[in-house]
XYZ file of C-alpha atoms in Angstrom:
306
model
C -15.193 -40.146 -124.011
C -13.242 -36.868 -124.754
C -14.829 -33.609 -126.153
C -12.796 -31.364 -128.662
C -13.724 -28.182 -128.583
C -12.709 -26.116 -131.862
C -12.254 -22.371 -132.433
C -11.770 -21.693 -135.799
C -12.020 -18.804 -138.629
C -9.766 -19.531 -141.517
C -7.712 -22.243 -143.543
C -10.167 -24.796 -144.854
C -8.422 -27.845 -145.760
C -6.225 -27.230 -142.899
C -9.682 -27.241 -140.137
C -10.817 -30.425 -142.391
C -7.345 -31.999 -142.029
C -7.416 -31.574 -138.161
C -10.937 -32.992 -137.693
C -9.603 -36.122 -139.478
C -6.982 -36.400 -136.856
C -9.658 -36.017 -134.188
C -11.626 -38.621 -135.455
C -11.895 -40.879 -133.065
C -14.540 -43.452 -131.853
C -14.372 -42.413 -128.604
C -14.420 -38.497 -129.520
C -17.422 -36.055 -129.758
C -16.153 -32.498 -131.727
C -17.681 -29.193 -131.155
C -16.456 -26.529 -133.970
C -17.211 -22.523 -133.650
C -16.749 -21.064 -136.407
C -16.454 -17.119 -136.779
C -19.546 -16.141 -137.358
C -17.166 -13.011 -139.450
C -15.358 -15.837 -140.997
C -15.338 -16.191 -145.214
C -18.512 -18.472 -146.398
C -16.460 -21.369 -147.628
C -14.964 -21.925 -143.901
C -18.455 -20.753 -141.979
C -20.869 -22.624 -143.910
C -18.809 -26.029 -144.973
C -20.282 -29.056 -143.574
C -17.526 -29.911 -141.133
C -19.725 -33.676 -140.354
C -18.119 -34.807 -143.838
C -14.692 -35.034 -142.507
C -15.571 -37.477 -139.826
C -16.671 -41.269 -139.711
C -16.281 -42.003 -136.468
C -16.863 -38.720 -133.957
C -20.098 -36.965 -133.856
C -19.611 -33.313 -135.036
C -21.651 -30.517 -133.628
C -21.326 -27.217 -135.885
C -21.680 -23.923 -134.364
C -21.705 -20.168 -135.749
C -22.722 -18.054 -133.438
C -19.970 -15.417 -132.475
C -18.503 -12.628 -134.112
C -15.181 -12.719 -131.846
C -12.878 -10.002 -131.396
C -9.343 -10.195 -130.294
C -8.698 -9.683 -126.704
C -12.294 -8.739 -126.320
C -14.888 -11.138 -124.183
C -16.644 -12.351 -127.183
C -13.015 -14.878 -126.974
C -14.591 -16.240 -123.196
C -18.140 -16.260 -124.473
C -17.026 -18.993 -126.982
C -15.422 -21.048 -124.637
C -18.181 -21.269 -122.383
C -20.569 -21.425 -125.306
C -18.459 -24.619 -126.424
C -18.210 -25.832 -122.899
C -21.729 -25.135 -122.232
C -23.377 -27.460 -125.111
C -20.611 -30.376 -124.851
C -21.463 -30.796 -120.739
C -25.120 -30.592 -121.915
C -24.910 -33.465 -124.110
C -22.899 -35.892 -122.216
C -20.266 -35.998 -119.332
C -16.958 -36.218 -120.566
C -13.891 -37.401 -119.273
C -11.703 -34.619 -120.651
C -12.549 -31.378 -122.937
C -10.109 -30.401 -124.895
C -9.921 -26.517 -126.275
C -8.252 -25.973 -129.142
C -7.594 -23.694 -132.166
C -8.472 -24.789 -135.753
C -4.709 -23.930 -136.259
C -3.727 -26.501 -133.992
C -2.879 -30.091 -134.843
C -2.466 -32.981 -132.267
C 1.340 -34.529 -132.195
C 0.486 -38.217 -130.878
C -2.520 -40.478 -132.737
C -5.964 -40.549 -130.794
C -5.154 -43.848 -128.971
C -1.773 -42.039 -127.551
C -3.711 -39.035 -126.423
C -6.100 -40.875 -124.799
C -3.582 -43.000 -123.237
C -2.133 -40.392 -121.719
C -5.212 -38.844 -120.589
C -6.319 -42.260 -118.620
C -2.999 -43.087 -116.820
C -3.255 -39.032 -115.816
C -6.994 -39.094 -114.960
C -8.269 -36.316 -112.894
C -5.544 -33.601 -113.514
C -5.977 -30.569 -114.721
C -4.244 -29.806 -117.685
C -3.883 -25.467 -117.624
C -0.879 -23.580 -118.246
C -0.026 -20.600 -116.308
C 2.549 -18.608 -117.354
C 4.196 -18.020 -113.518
C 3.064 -14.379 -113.594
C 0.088 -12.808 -110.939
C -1.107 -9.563 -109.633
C 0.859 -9.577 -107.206
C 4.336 -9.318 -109.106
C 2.926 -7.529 -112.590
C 0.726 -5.221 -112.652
C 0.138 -5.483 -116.319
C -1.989 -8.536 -115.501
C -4.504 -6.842 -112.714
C -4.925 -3.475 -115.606
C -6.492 -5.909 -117.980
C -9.008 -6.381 -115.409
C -9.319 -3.138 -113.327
C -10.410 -0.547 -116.068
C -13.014 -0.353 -118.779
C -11.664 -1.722 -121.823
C -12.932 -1.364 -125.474
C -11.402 -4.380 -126.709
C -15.153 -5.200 -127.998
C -15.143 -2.477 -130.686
C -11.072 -3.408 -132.036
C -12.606 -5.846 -134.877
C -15.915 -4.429 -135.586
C -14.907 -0.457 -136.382
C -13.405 -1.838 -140.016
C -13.226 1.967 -141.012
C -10.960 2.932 -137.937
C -7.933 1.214 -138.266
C -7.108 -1.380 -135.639
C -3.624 0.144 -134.285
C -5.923 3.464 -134.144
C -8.241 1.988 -132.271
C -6.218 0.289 -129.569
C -3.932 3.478 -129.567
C -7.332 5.460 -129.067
C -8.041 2.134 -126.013
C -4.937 2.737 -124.357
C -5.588 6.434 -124.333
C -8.315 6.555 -122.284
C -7.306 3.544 -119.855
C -4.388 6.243 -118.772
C -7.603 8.511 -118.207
C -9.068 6.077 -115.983
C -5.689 5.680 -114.089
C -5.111 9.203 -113.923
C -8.812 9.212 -112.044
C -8.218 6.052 -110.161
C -11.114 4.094 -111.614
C -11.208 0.528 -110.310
C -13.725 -2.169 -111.170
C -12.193 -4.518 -108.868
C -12.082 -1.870 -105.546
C -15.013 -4.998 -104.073
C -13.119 -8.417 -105.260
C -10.616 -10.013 -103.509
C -9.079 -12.202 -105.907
C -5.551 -12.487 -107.313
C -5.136 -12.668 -111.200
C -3.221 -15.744 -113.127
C -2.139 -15.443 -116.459
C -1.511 -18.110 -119.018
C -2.284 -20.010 -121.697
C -6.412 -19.465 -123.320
C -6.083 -23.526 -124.438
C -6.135 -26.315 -122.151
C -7.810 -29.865 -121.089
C -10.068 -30.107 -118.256
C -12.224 -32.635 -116.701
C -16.101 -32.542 -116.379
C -16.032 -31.477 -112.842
C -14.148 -28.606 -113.289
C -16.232 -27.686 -116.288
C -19.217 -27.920 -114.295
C -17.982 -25.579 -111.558
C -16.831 -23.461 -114.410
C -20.427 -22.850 -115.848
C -22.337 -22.503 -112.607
C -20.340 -19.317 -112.755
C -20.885 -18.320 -115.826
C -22.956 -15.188 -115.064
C -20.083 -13.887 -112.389
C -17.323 -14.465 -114.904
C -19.088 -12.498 -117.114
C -19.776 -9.834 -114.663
C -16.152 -9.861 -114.106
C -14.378 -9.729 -117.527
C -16.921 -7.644 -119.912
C -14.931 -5.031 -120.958
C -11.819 -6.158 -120.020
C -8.075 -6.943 -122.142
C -7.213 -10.069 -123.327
C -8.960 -12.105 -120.320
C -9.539 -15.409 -122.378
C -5.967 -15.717 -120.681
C -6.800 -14.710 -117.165
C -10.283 -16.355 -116.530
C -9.295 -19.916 -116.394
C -5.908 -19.487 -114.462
C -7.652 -17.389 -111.785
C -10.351 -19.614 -111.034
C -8.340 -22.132 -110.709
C -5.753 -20.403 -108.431
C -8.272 -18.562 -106.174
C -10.153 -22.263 -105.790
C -7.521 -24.873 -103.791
C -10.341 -27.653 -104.863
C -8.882 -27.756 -108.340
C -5.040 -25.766 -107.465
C -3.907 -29.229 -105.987
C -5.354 -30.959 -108.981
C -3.184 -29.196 -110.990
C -0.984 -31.729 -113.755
C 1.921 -28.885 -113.428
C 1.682 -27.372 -109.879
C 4.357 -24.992 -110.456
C 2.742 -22.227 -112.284
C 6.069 -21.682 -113.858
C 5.450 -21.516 -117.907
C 6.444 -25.561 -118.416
C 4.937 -26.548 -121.301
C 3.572 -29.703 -120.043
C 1.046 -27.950 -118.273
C -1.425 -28.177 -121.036
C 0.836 -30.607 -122.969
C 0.755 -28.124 -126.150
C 3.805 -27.261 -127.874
C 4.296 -23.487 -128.427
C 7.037 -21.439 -129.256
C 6.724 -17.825 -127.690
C 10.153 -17.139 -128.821
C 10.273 -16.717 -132.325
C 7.176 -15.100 -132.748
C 3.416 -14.506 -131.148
C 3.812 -17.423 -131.418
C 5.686 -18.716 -133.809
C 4.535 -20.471 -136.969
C 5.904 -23.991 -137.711
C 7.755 -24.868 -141.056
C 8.638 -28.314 -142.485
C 12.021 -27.393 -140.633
C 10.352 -27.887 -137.067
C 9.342 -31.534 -138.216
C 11.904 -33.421 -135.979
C 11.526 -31.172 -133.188
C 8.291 -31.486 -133.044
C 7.861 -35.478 -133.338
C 10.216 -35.333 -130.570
C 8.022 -33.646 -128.383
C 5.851 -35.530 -125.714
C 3.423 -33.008 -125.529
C -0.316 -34.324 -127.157
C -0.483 -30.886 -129.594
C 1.232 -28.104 -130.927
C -0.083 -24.838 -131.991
C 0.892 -22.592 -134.736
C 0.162 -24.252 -138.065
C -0.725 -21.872 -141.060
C -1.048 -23.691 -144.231
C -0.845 -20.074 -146.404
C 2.587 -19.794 -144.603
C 3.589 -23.334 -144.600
C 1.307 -26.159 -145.884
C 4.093 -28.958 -145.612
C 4.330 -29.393 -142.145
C 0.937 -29.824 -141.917
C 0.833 -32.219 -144.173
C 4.129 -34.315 -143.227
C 1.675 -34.386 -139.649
C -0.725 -35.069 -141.111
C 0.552 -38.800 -142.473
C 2.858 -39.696 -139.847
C -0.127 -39.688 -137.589
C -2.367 -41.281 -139.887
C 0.273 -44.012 -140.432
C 0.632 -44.322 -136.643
C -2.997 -44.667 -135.919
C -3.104 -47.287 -138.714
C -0.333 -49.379 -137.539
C -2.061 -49.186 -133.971
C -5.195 -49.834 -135.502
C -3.900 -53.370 -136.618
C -1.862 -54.475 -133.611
């Protein structure tokens, strides 16, 4: 059994189009949904779009970007999956994500790899940028960005970043008693239940750690896997060295934050062997999603039959 768990905010029919594609005998699907988010996406019932996976609908977090309310999620949606049953793999994912390979590829794939780790780091560490150790070492206000909505956000951050030089400037340092070195990478990945499980009994340090910190939902995972040579050598990737195949999601940081993809991208992206891709936007580009949307329907069909 595989858990998916969902963070979503926006894009209806695009969230209902992906839990089709996740529906999957053999799946269970937990969905946040901003608890900020418009009615129509908070308080749809997300169980309709499924026949075969159980869906378990939760609202509980207003999230902020690069704020700890992103971490709190995850462990939220990590929390009740291991609680209800012990998966072989969880999944994170964005409700602007959409898988690349039917269910009975993906978990394929996931068997004949069974027991790796599947976490991208992006090959950068404390000890070579120090840009990844500053969201760490002062106290950020990355909690306040989304939730002044009469400040706005450029001020805020610009206000942020203001008094973080202050804090330099006085040598504060929240880490002056931890000895650990920081990984950065990517906030989605696929993990088995053990690692989960060692994940949550630390729940209360991590958050200890990373309250008031700067985009951390992309330091958290990578660190505790790095500082923690049970789970380093269990690594799918073990090179740390931004290969995509690390958490087998297609992303393009090179055309944009990342990039969006258009009907254009279709080839390129049925050519990938990675399981998903992330960025869809259907207000940018609803054809794409859609052209995915049938092939892998028509896939899981024709495997359905065999």
């Amino acid at each position: 059994m595989h858990a998916y768990l969902i963070m979503a905010h926006k894009n209806l029919e695009q969230i209902k189009k992906l839990l089709q594609l996740l529906d999957y005998p053999e799946n269970d699907i937990y969905i946040h949904i901003d608890a900020k988010a418009d009615t129509s996406v908070r308080f749809f019932d997300y169980t309709s779009c499924c026949t075969k996976s159980k869906v378990f609908q939760l609202s509980q977090i207003k999230s902020a970007w690069g704020s700890y309310s992103l971490i709190e999620c995850e462990l939220l949606l990590l929390e009740q999956a291991a609680e209800n049953k012990q998966y072989d793999y969880y999944h994170l994912i964005s409700g602007m994500d959409l898988p690349l390979k039917t269910q009975f590829e993906i978990h394929q794939f996931f068997e004949k790899n069974n027991g790796k780790q599947f976490v991208y780091f992006s090959g950068k560490n404390s000890e070579n940028t120090y840009q990844i150790k500053r969201r760490v070492k002062y106290y950020w206000a990355t909690s306040y960005y989304n939730f002044l909505n009469f400040i706005d956000f450029r001020v805020v951050r610009k206000i942020d970043y203001f008094q973080i030089r202050l804090q330099e400037l006085f040598h504060i340092n929240r880490l002056k008693d931890i000895d650990l070195i920081f990984f950065h990478g990517s906030q989605w990945f696929s993990i088995t239940d053990d690692l989960v499980r060692d994940l949550l009994k630390e729940k209360c340090q991590i958050e200890k750690l990373y309250k008031n910190t700067n985009c951390c939902d992309e330091v958290f995972l990578q660190t505790f896997i790095a500082n923690n040579n049970k789970w380093l050598t269990k690594l799918y990737e073990s090179e740390l060295d931004e290969d995509c195949h690390a958490n087998m999601r297609e992303i393009d940081w090179s055309r944009g934050g990342p990039y969006v993809w258009r009907k254009e991208d279709f080839e390129e992206l049925i050519a990938s062997d990675c399981m998903f891709a992330r960025k869809f936007d259907e207000k940018i580009d609803s054809e794409i999603i859609d052209f995915l949307y049938k092939r892998i329907l028509t896939r899981d069909n024709y495997n359905n039959e065999k």
